[in-house]
mmCIF file of C-alpha atoms in Angstrom:
data_model
loop_
_atom_site.group_PDB
_atom_site.id
_atom_site.type_symbol
_atom_site.label_atom_id
_atom_site.label_comp_id
_atom_site.label_asym_id
_atom_site.label_seq_id
_atom_site.Cartn_x
_atom_site.Cartn_y
_atom_site.Cartn_z
ATOM 1 C CA UNK A 22 -12.272 18.463 21.841
ATOM 2 C CA UNK A 23 -14.765 16.700 19.575
ATOM 3 C CA UNK A 24 -15.979 13.337 20.798
ATOM 4 C CA UNK A 25 -16.250 12.201 17.161
ATOM 5 C CA UNK A 26 -12.560 12.850 16.554
ATOM 6 C CA UNK A 27 -11.696 11.092 19.808
ATOM 7 C CA UNK A 28 -13.741 8.071 18.699
ATOM 8 C CA UNK A 29 -12.059 8.057 15.299
ATOM 9 C CA UNK A 30 -8.630 8.077 16.912
ATOM 10 C CA UNK A 31 -9.693 5.378 19.396
ATOM 11 C CA UNK A 32 -10.800 3.245 16.433
ATOM 12 C CA UNK A 33 -7.203 3.221 15.202
ATOM 13 C CA UNK A 34 -7.462 5.880 12.492
ATOM 14 C CA UNK A 35 -4.707 8.495 12.420
ATOM 15 C CA UNK A 36 -6.113 11.920 11.526
ATOM 16 C CA UNK A 37 -3.871 13.952 9.232
ATOM 17 C CA UNK A 38 -4.540 17.415 7.843
ATOM 18 C CA UNK A 39 -4.473 17.638 4.057
ATOM 19 C CA UNK A 40 -3.218 21.198 3.970
ATOM 20 C CA UNK A 41 -0.270 23.389 4.874
ATOM 21 C CA UNK A 42 0.555 27.069 4.624
ATOM 22 C CA UNK A 43 2.983 29.531 6.178
ATOM 23 C CA UNK A 44 -0.033 31.234 7.747
ATOM 24 C CA UNK A 45 -1.053 28.054 9.591
ATOM 25 C CA UNK A 46 2.457 27.753 10.944
ATOM 26 C CA UNK A 47 3.142 31.327 12.033
ATOM 27 C CA UNK A 48 -0.276 31.784 13.691
ATOM 28 C CA UNK A 49 -0.025 28.534 15.650
ATOM 29 C CA UNK A 50 -3.062 27.096 13.849
ATOM 30 C CA UNK A 51 -1.368 23.758 13.152
ATOM 31 C CA UNK A 52 -0.314 23.437 16.787
ATOM 32 C CA UNK A 53 -3.912 24.178 17.809
ATOM 33 C CA UNK A 54 -5.279 21.470 15.515
ATOM 34 C CA UNK A 55 -2.829 18.995 17.060
ATOM 35 C CA UNK A 56 -3.920 20.034 20.539
ATOM 36 C CA UNK A 57 -7.662 20.331 19.953
ATOM 37 C CA UNK A 58 -8.602 18.151 16.984
ATOM 38 C CA UNK A 59 -6.512 14.980 17.193
ATOM 39 C CA UNK A 60 -4.404 15.917 14.143
ATOM 40 C CA UNK A 61 -1.208 13.829 14.111
ATOM 41 C CA UNK A 62 0.170 14.432 10.611
ATOM 42 C CA UNK A 63 0.166 16.717 7.595
ATOM 43 C CA UNK A 64 0.134 16.108 3.859
ATOM 44 C CA UNK A 65 0.875 18.612 1.121
ATOM 45 C CA UNK A 66 0.713 18.622 -2.655
ATOM 46 C CA UNK A 67 1.416 21.105 -5.466
ATOM 47 C CA UNK A 68 -2.193 22.355 -5.454
ATOM 48 C CA UNK A 69 -2.015 23.129 -1.740
ATOM 49 C CA UNK A 70 1.240 25.086 -2.138
ATOM 50 C CA UNK A 71 -0.063 26.976 -5.169
ATOM 51 C CA UNK A 72 -3.094 28.026 -3.123
ATOM 52 C CA UNK A 73 -0.991 29.051 -0.119
ATOM 53 C CA UNK A 74 1.316 31.242 -2.228
ATOM 54 C CA UNK A 75 -1.609 33.012 -3.882
ATOM 55 C CA UNK A 76 -3.089 34.344 -0.621
ATOM 56 C CA UNK A 77 -1.900 36.810 2.003
ATOM 57 C CA UNK A 78 1.557 38.085 2.815
ATOM 58 C CA UNK A 79 3.057 35.169 4.739
ATOM 59 C CA UNK A 80 5.716 34.558 2.086
ATOM 60 C CA UNK A 81 6.599 38.204 1.383
ATOM 61 C CA UNK A 82 9.764 38.372 3.483
ATOM 62 C CA UNK A 83 11.226 35.153 2.132
ATOM 63 C CA UNK A 84 10.347 36.095 -1.438
ATOM 64 C CA UNK A 85 12.121 39.430 -0.909
ATOM 65 C CA UNK A 86 15.289 37.682 0.234
ATOM 66 C CA UNK A 87 15.145 35.213 -2.649
ATOM 67 C CA UNK A 88 14.691 38.104 -5.083
ATOM 68 C CA UNK A 89 17.671 39.987 -3.609
ATOM 69 C CA UNK A 90 19.804 36.871 -3.861
ATOM 70 C CA UNK A 91 18.847 36.440 -7.502
ATOM 71 C CA UNK A 92 17.994 32.767 -7.207
ATOM 72 C CA UNK A 93 16.232 30.841 -9.971
ATOM 73 C CA UNK A 94 12.506 30.240 -9.860
ATOM 74 C CA UNK A 95 13.066 26.502 -9.359
ATOM 75 C CA UNK A 96 15.404 27.109 -6.415
ATOM 76 C CA UNK A 97 12.987 29.625 -4.923
ATOM 77 C CA UNK A 98 10.069 27.177 -5.052
ATOM 78 C CA UNK A 99 12.175 24.484 -3.442
ATOM 79 C CA UNK A 100 13.311 26.897 -0.710
ATOM 80 C CA UNK A 101 9.753 28.052 0.030
ATOM 81 C CA UNK A 102 8.157 24.605 0.144
ATOM 82 C CA UNK A 103 10.908 22.924 2.162
ATOM 83 C CA UNK A 104 10.839 25.821 4.649
ATOM 84 C CA UNK A 105 7.162 25.136 5.386
ATOM 85 C CA UNK A 106 7.656 21.382 5.531
ATOM 86 C CA UNK A 107 10.627 21.687 7.897
ATOM 87 C CA UNK A 108 8.633 24.007 10.166
ATOM 88 C CA UNK A 109 5.626 21.677 10.174
ATOM 89 C CA UNK A 110 7.889 18.711 10.930
ATOM 90 C CA UNK A 111 9.237 20.543 13.965
ATOM 91 C CA UNK A 112 5.713 21.369 15.175
ATOM 92 C CA UNK A 113 4.793 17.688 14.821
ATOM 93 C CA UNK A 114 8.010 16.339 16.331
ATOM 94 C CA UNK A 115 6.470 15.746 19.799
ATOM 95 C CA UNK A 116 3.795 13.566 18.158
ATOM 96 C CA UNK A 117 6.509 11.704 16.255
ATOM 97 C CA UNK A 118 8.388 11.059 19.486
ATOM 98 C CA UNK A 119 5.269 10.049 21.430
ATOM 99 C CA UNK A 120 4.150 7.530 18.774
ATOM 100 C CA UNK A 121 7.550 5.989 18.203
ATOM 101 C CA UNK A 122 7.773 7.483 14.729
ATOM 102 C CA UNK A 123 4.459 6.149 13.456
ATOM 103 C CA UNK A 124 2.689 9.525 13.310
ATOM 104 C CA UNK A 125 3.861 13.118 13.532
ATOM 105 C CA UNK A 126 4.693 12.915 9.837
ATOM 106 C CA UNK A 127 4.795 15.614 7.155
ATOM 107 C CA UNK A 128 4.751 14.839 3.422
ATOM 108 C CA UNK A 129 6.287 16.748 0.532
ATOM 109 C CA UNK A 130 5.817 15.749 -3.095
ATOM 110 C CA UNK A 131 8.479 15.407 -5.756
ATOM 111 C CA UNK A 132 8.072 17.731 -8.741
ATOM 112 C CA UNK A 133 4.995 16.239 -10.504
ATOM 113 C CA UNK A 134 6.583 16.895 -13.888
ATOM 114 C CA UNK A 135 8.881 13.967 -13.072
ATOM 115 C CA UNK A 136 6.030 11.471 -12.541
ATOM 116 C CA UNK A 137 6.956 9.486 -15.653
ATOM 117 C CA UNK A 138 10.736 9.605 -15.093
ATOM 118 C CA UNK A 139 12.243 7.128 -12.648
ATOM 119 C CA UNK A 140 15.810 8.450 -12.406
ATOM 120 C CA UNK A 141 14.784 12.076 -11.943
ATOM 121 C CA UNK A 142 12.197 11.112 -9.330
ATOM 122 C CA UNK A 143 14.845 9.268 -7.299
ATOM 123 C CA UNK A 144 17.259 12.183 -7.592
ATOM 124 C CA UNK A 145 14.587 14.695 -6.523
ATOM 125 C CA UNK A 146 13.530 12.481 -3.601
ATOM 126 C CA UNK A 147 17.120 12.334 -2.367
ATOM 127 C CA UNK A 148 17.453 16.112 -2.685
ATOM 128 C CA UNK A 149 14.251 16.798 -0.729
ATOM 129 C CA UNK A 150 15.180 14.240 1.942
ATOM 130 C CA UNK A 151 18.522 16.004 2.407
ATOM 131 C CA UNK A 152 17.087 19.531 2.258
ATOM 132 C CA UNK A 153 14.327 19.039 4.824
ATOM 133 C CA UNK A 154 16.551 16.838 7.003
ATOM 134 C CA UNK A 155 13.903 15.736 9.468
ATOM 135 C CA UNK A 156 13.285 12.114 10.551
ATOM 136 C CA UNK A 157 9.501 12.632 10.437
ATOM 137 C CA UNK A 158 9.463 13.487 6.733
ATOM 138 C CA UNK A 159 7.686 11.553 3.998
ATOM 139 C CA UNK A 160 8.669 11.982 0.358
ATOM 140 C CA UNK A 161 5.599 11.650 -1.858
ATOM 141 C CA UNK A 162 6.175 9.619 -5.014
ATOM 142 C CA UNK A 163 3.316 8.979 -7.456
ATOM 143 C CA UNK A 164 2.294 5.380 -8.109
ATOM 144 C CA UNK A 165 2.878 5.583 -11.855
ATOM 145 C CA UNK A 166 4.525 2.649 -13.608
ATOM 146 C CA UNK A 167 7.735 4.689 -13.635
ATOM 147 C CA UNK A 168 7.270 5.606 -9.993
ATOM 148 C CA UNK A 169 7.285 1.997 -8.785
ATOM 149 C CA UNK A 170 11.048 1.386 -9.178
ATOM 150 C CA UNK A 171 11.701 4.812 -7.650
ATOM 151 C CA UNK A 172 9.710 3.741 -4.583
ATOM 152 C CA UNK A 173 11.810 0.599 -4.267
ATOM 153 C CA UNK A 174 15.086 2.475 -4.581
ATOM 154 C CA UNK A 175 14.163 5.184 -2.098
ATOM 155 C CA UNK A 176 12.951 2.683 0.501
ATOM 156 C CA UNK A 177 16.153 0.666 -0.027
ATOM 157 C CA UNK A 178 18.165 3.791 0.853
ATOM 158 C CA UNK A 179 16.189 4.376 4.048
ATOM 159 C CA UNK A 180 14.013 7.208 2.702
ATOM 160 C CA UNK A 181 10.474 7.108 4.115
ATOM 161 C CA UNK A 182 7.917 7.302 1.304
ATOM 162 C CA UNK A 183 4.286 8.333 0.965
ATOM 163 C CA UNK A 184 3.128 6.686 -2.256
ATOM 164 C CA UNK A 185 0.492 8.927 -3.821
ATOM 165 C CA UNK A 186 -2.100 8.881 -6.612
ATOM 166 C CA UNK A 187 -3.174 5.250 -6.172
ATOM 167 C CA UNK A 188 -6.556 4.526 -7.735
ATOM 168 C CA UNK A 189 -6.586 0.876 -8.810
ATOM 169 C CA UNK A 190 -6.391 -2.345 -6.841
ATOM 170 C CA UNK A 191 -3.898 -3.801 -9.300
ATOM 171 C CA UNK A 192 -1.595 -0.804 -8.984
ATOM 172 C CA UNK A 193 -1.928 -0.857 -5.207
ATOM 173 C CA UNK A 194 -0.692 -4.440 -5.159
ATOM 174 C CA UNK A 195 2.254 -3.345 -7.328
ATOM 175 C CA UNK A 196 2.943 -0.531 -4.853
ATOM 176 C CA UNK A 197 3.049 -2.968 -1.943
ATOM 177 C CA UNK A 198 5.364 -5.209 -3.932
ATOM 178 C CA UNK A 199 7.688 -2.273 -4.671
ATOM 179 C CA UNK A 200 7.685 -1.355 -0.973
ATOM 180 C CA UNK A 201 8.463 -4.927 0.111
ATOM 181 C CA UNK A 202 11.280 -5.157 -2.422
ATOM 182 C CA UNK A 203 12.681 -1.890 -1.099
ATOM 183 C CA UNK A 204 12.628 -3.213 2.459
ATOM 184 C CA UNK A 205 14.367 -6.422 1.381
ATOM 185 C CA UNK A 206 17.093 -4.396 -0.315
ATOM 186 C CA UNK A 207 17.378 -2.100 2.693
ATOM 187 C CA UNK A 208 17.858 -5.125 4.916
ATOM 188 C CA UNK A 209 20.553 -6.465 2.596
ATOM 189 C CA UNK A 210 22.224 -3.025 2.693
ATOM 190 C CA UNK A 211 22.297 -3.063 6.483
ATOM 191 C CA UNK A 212 19.707 -0.296 6.922
ATOM 192 C CA UNK A 213 17.766 -0.398 10.184
ATOM 193 C CA UNK A 214 14.268 -1.309 8.965
ATOM 194 C CA UNK A 215 12.635 0.200 12.043
ATOM 195 C CA UNK A 216 13.655 3.665 10.795
ATOM 196 C CA UNK A 217 11.716 3.320 7.527
ATOM 197 C CA UNK A 218 8.059 4.299 7.495
ATOM 198 C CA UNK A 219 5.691 4.320 4.548
ATOM 199 C CA UNK A 220 2.055 4.984 3.735
ATOM 200 C CA UNK A 221 0.142 4.232 0.545
ATOM 201 C CA UNK A 222 -2.286 7.017 -0.403
ATOM 202 C CA UNK A 223 -5.362 5.437 -1.953
ATOM 203 C CA UNK A 224 -7.542 8.144 -3.511
ATOM 204 C CA UNK A 225 -11.245 8.002 -2.763
ATOM 205 C CA UNK A 226 -13.636 10.782 -3.841
ATOM 206 C CA UNK A 227 -12.320 11.107 -7.389
ATOM 207 C CA UNK A 228 -13.384 7.511 -8.053
ATOM 208 C CA UNK A 229 -17.021 8.389 -7.366
ATOM 209 C CA UNK A 230 -16.755 11.573 -9.424
ATOM 210 C CA UNK A 231 -15.577 9.664 -12.501
ATOM 211 C CA UNK A 232 -17.806 6.604 -12.111
ATOM 212 C CA UNK A 233 -20.929 8.609 -11.223
ATOM 213 C CA UNK A 234 -20.550 10.573 -14.460
ATOM 214 C CA UNK A 235 -20.347 7.311 -16.402
ATOM 215 C CA UNK A 236 -23.376 5.918 -14.566
ATOM 216 C CA UNK A 237 -25.314 9.042 -15.547
ATOM 217 C CA UNK A 238 -24.464 8.335 -19.166
ATOM 218 C CA UNK A 239 -25.719 4.761 -18.808
ATOM 219 C CA UNK A 240 -28.994 6.288 -17.653
ATOM 220 C CA UNK A 241 -30.782 3.245 -16.256
ATOM 221 C CA UNK A 242 -32.430 3.012 -12.818
ATOM 222 C CA UNK A 243 -29.960 0.232 -11.956
ATOM 223 C CA UNK A 244 -27.037 2.502 -12.830
ATOM 224 C CA UNK A 245 -28.484 5.379 -10.813
ATOM 225 C CA UNK A 246 -28.751 3.109 -7.760
ATOM 226 C CA UNK A 247 -24.987 2.503 -7.897
ATOM 227 C CA UNK A 248 -23.993 6.171 -7.677
ATOM 228 C CA UNK A 249 -21.864 7.096 -4.682
ATOM 229 C CA UNK A 250 -20.924 3.501 -3.895
ATOM 230 C CA UNK A 251 -17.836 2.830 -6.012
ATOM 231 C CA UNK A 252 -15.231 4.841 -4.105
ATOM 232 C CA UNK A 253 -15.902 3.286 -0.706
ATOM 233 C CA UNK A 254 -16.109 -0.224 -2.210
ATOM 234 C CA UNK A 255 -12.811 0.290 -4.034
ATOM 235 C CA UNK A 256 -11.085 1.517 -0.861
ATOM 236 C CA UNK A 257 -12.458 -1.336 1.226
ATOM 237 C CA UNK A 258 -11.105 -3.859 -1.264
ATOM 238 C CA UNK A 259 -7.755 -2.087 -1.129
ATOM 239 C CA UNK A 260 -7.687 -2.754 2.597
ATOM 240 C CA UNK A 261 -8.528 -6.402 1.940
ATOM 241 C CA UNK A 262 -5.499 -6.545 -0.368
ATOM 242 C CA UNK A 263 -3.387 -4.950 2.370
ATOM 243 C CA UNK A 264 -4.496 -7.613 4.851
ATOM 244 C CA UNK A 265 -3.515 -10.349 2.411
ATOM 245 C CA UNK A 266 -0.004 -8.927 2.148
ATOM 246 C CA UNK A 267 0.243 -8.543 5.924
ATOM 247 C CA UNK A 268 -0.530 -12.259 6.264
ATOM 248 C CA UNK A 269 2.128 -13.283 3.715
ATOM 249 C CA UNK A 270 5.376 -15.059 4.678
ATOM 250 C CA UNK A 271 7.281 -12.351 2.795
ATOM 251 C CA UNK A 272 5.986 -9.630 5.100
ATOM 252 C CA UNK A 273 6.277 -11.779 8.219
ATOM 253 C CA UNK A 274 10.000 -12.223 7.552
ATOM 254 C CA UNK A 275 10.479 -8.480 7.193
ATOM 255 C CA UNK A 276 8.439 -7.746 10.284
ATOM 256 C CA UNK A 277 10.631 -10.142 12.249
ATOM 257 C CA UNK A 278 13.610 -8.067 11.061
ATOM 258 C CA UNK A 279 12.052 -4.892 12.492
ATOM 259 C CA UNK A 280 10.069 -3.550 9.541
ATOM 260 C CA UNK A 281 6.854 -1.593 10.046
ATOM 261 C CA UNK A 282 3.684 -1.891 7.944
ATOM 262 C CA UNK A 283 2.984 0.441 5.039
ATOM 263 C CA UNK A 284 -0.298 1.834 6.315
ATOM 264 C CA UNK A 285 -3.149 2.503 3.892
ATOM 265 C CA UNK A 286 -3.936 6.211 3.778
ATOM 266 C CA UNK A 287 -7.328 7.414 2.570
ATOM 267 C CA UNK A 288 -6.668 10.484 0.420
ATOM 268 C CA UNK A 289 -9.039 12.816 -1.418
ATOM 269 C CA UNK A 290 -11.635 12.384 1.318
ATOM 270 C CA UNK A 291 -13.360 15.727 0.848
ATOM 271 C CA UNK A 292 -16.790 14.990 -0.647
ATOM 272 C CA UNK A 293 -17.209 16.596 -4.073
ATOM 273 C CA UNK A 294 -20.900 15.798 -4.634
ATOM 274 C CA UNK A 295 -23.138 18.004 -2.446
ATOM 275 C CA UNK A 296 -25.834 15.323 -2.559
ATOM 276 C CA UNK A 297 -23.661 13.023 -0.429
ATOM 277 C CA UNK A 298 -22.989 13.335 3.312
ATOM 278 C CA UNK A 299 -19.915 15.517 3.773
ATOM 279 C CA UNK A 300 -18.358 12.963 6.116
ATOM 280 C CA UNK A 301 -19.001 9.967 3.813
ATOM 281 C CA UNK A 302 -15.362 9.088 3.122
ATOM 282 C CA UNK A 303 -14.471 9.195 6.796
ATOM 283 C CA UNK A 304 -17.500 7.470 8.326
ATOM 284 C CA UNK A 305 -17.408 4.607 5.831
ATOM 285 C CA UNK A 306 -13.648 3.940 5.993
ATOM 286 C CA UNK A 307 -13.016 3.461 9.695
ATOM 287 C CA UNK A 308 -10.677 0.627 10.560
ATOM 288 C CA UNK A 309 -7.585 0.228 12.722
ATOM 289 C CA UNK A 310 -4.177 0.779 11.193
ATOM 290 C CA UNK A 311 -5.192 3.407 8.630
ATOM 291 C CA UNK A 312 -4.670 7.116 8.066
ATOM 292 C CA UNK A 313 -7.348 9.533 6.873
ATOM 293 C CA UNK A 314 -5.957 12.818 5.562
ATOM 294 C CA UNK A 315 -8.673 15.469 5.439
ATOM 295 C CA UNK A 316 -9.066 19.043 4.288
ATOM 296 C CA UNK A 317 -9.954 21.237 7.262
ATOM 297 C CA UNK A 318 -13.544 21.564 6.032
ATOM 298 C CA UNK A 319 -13.957 17.780 6.254
ATOM 299 C CA UNK A 320 -12.175 17.655 9.605
ATOM 300 C CA UNK A 321 -14.624 20.215 11.000
ATOM 301 C CA UNK A 322 -17.602 18.337 9.544
ATOM 302 C CA UNK A 323 -16.488 15.072 11.172
ATOM 303 C CA UNK A 324 -15.955 16.866 14.479
ATOM 304 C CA UNK A 325 -19.458 18.332 14.281
ATOM 305 C CA UNK A 326 -21.610 15.500 12.921
ATOM 306 C CA UNK A 327 -19.497 12.519 11.862
ATOM 307 C CA UNK A 328 -20.972 9.088 12.477
ATOM 308 C CA UNK A 329 -18.132 7.040 13.918
ATOM 309 C CA UNK A 330 -19.567 3.669 14.882
ATOM 310 C CA UNK A 331 -17.134 0.773 14.823
ATOM 311 C CA UNK A 332 -15.257 -0.853 11.959
ATOM 312 C CA UNK A 333 -16.818 0.106 8.616
ATOM 313 C CA UNK A 334 -14.262 -1.660 6.407
ATOM 314 C CA UNK A 335 -13.489 -5.266 7.381
ATOM 315 C CA UNK A 336 -17.106 -6.466 7.772
ATOM 316 C CA UNK A 337 -18.026 -5.188 4.298
ATOM 317 C CA UNK A 338 -15.678 -6.962 1.887
ATOM 318 C CA UNK A 339 -18.424 -9.083 0.323
ATOM 319 C CA UNK A 340 -20.635 -6.036 -0.132
ATOM 320 C CA UNK A 341 -17.734 -4.238 -1.800
ATOM 321 C CA UNK A 342 -17.133 -7.107 -4.234
ATOM 322 C CA UNK A 343 -20.856 -7.147 -5.065
ATOM 323 C CA UNK A 344 -20.777 -3.409 -5.777
ATOM 324 C CA UNK A 345 -17.819 -3.759 -8.121
ATOM 325 C CA UNK A 346 -19.516 -6.669 -9.903
ATOM 326 C CA UNK A 347 -22.688 -4.606 -10.319
ATOM 327 C CA UNK A 348 -20.700 -1.722 -11.768
ATOM 328 C CA UNK A 349 -19.138 -4.057 -14.308
ATOM 329 C CA UNK A 350 -22.588 -5.415 -15.155
ATOM 330 C CA UNK A 351 -23.752 -1.833 -15.700
ATOM 331 C CA UNK A 352 -21.022 -1.349 -18.279
ATOM 332 C CA UNK A 353 -18.439 0.519 -16.212
ATOM 333 C CA UNK A 354 -14.914 -0.224 -17.450
ATOM 334 C CA UNK A 355 -12.908 -0.161 -14.208
ATOM 335 C CA UNK A 356 -9.521 -0.369 -15.923
ATOM 336 C CA UNK A 357 -10.351 2.638 -18.063
ATOM 337 C CA UNK A 358 -11.655 4.568 -15.046
ATOM 338 C CA UNK A 359 -8.451 4.166 -13.048
ATOM 339 C CA UNK A 360 -6.272 4.920 -16.090
ATOM 340 C CA UNK A 361 -8.139 8.183 -16.667
ATOM 341 C CA UNK A 362 -7.932 9.100 -12.983
ATOM 342 C CA UNK A 363 -4.182 8.518 -12.815
ATOM 343 C CA UNK A 364 -3.554 10.579 -15.953
ATOM 344 C CA UNK A 365 -5.803 13.366 -14.670
ATOM 345 C CA UNK A 366 -4.172 13.273 -11.238
ATOM 346 C CA UNK A 367 -0.682 13.691 -12.662
ATOM 347 C CA UNK A 368 -1.886 16.414 -15.031
ATOM 348 C CA UNK A 369 -3.688 18.362 -12.283
ATOM 349 C CA UNK A 370 -0.630 18.406 -10.024
ATOM 350 C CA UNK A 371 1.552 19.418 -12.957
ATOM 351 C CA UNK A 372 -0.774 22.338 -13.731
ATOM 352 C CA UNK A 373 -0.668 23.389 -10.059
ATOM 353 C CA UNK A 374 3.128 23.163 -10.042
ATOM 354 C CA UNK A 375 3.301 25.415 -13.093
ATOM 355 C CA UNK A 376 0.963 27.884 -11.360
ATOM 356 C CA UNK A 377 3.286 27.831 -8.369
ATOM 357 C CA UNK A 378 6.305 28.495 -10.595
ATOM 358 C CA UNK A 379 4.485 31.348 -12.331
ATOM 359 C CA UNK A 380 3.432 32.938 -9.031
ATOM 360 C CA UNK A 381 6.971 32.804 -7.675
ATOM 361 C CA UNK A 382 8.424 34.023 -10.981
ATOM 362 C CA UNK A 383 6.138 37.062 -10.860
ATOM 363 C CA UNK A 384 7.216 37.842 -7.283
ATOM 364 C CA UNK A 385 10.908 37.446 -8.089
ATOM 365 C CA UNK A 386 10.484 39.742 -11.085
ATOM 366 C CA UNK A 387 9.193 42.669 -9.025
ATOM 367 C CA UNK A 388 11.461 45.669 -8.735
#
């Protein structure tokens, strides 16, 4: 077992795999990653499922049965994805039990086409929660303006939520507020708060991708010197915001009633720029009480040559503020950046979902 991954876990970072497929499950690969590489959770998204369905024959038998039954494409997709999630939840159940429900979690996303519709998001979340029927499930709800009240309502009903597609500090604060409101309503409804878990998925690499492109357009030496610094600074300031909420009387009252923190989760941690170290968004975001969900390529890179050396978040708040101030001085419009990233994120998942529907439709249409 990699010493780097052991050190990362010892530093208080939960390692989750940002991938799932029927192949991983039936070959025992996921179980091996849990045993050998400190993996204690799994996240999925429409892009991951679209990729899994497009390769190999792992889904052939189930697709045959769905075709024979004459089910709709929508029902088939839901059956296929929840089957994998249920299986992964069972594989991770010992981790869930050993950590008192903190880890051992598996996430499934609501249909991304509903990202701007509150009522439909809530209804879909309830349906997925019922269909998978595992206590170690997370329902992923995007942090759109319309997603915020859905987060509150699901938490209030006792549904554990992974809030996804968070890019901005302002929106992250709104997410934490929605989560707290949900817990307060759950308490009023008599729900056991200790049974509700939540994570907030703050996206990392895409911030550098967008801001670096804008810095290139600025074209000055000062702008060039800021490349590759925005994403880590943004994430570090998100953790500072989290600490502020954890120190608030509002949270302290909920904690006294049995509530658990909504842990920050670093998402999109695979490095997209080959000029940067491939472990950048792991090495630079190490702090206790967080989750880092990684593609397997990043997981392997960290195991091989990650540089895990103490807390790389809390001591660097001032540096992060200085970076954000320098970006503003260089002409980077932060509000526009995060708006573009959210719109693109929703659009990308919607495209992947449509690809998934088309792939399944083609399989169901075979003679």
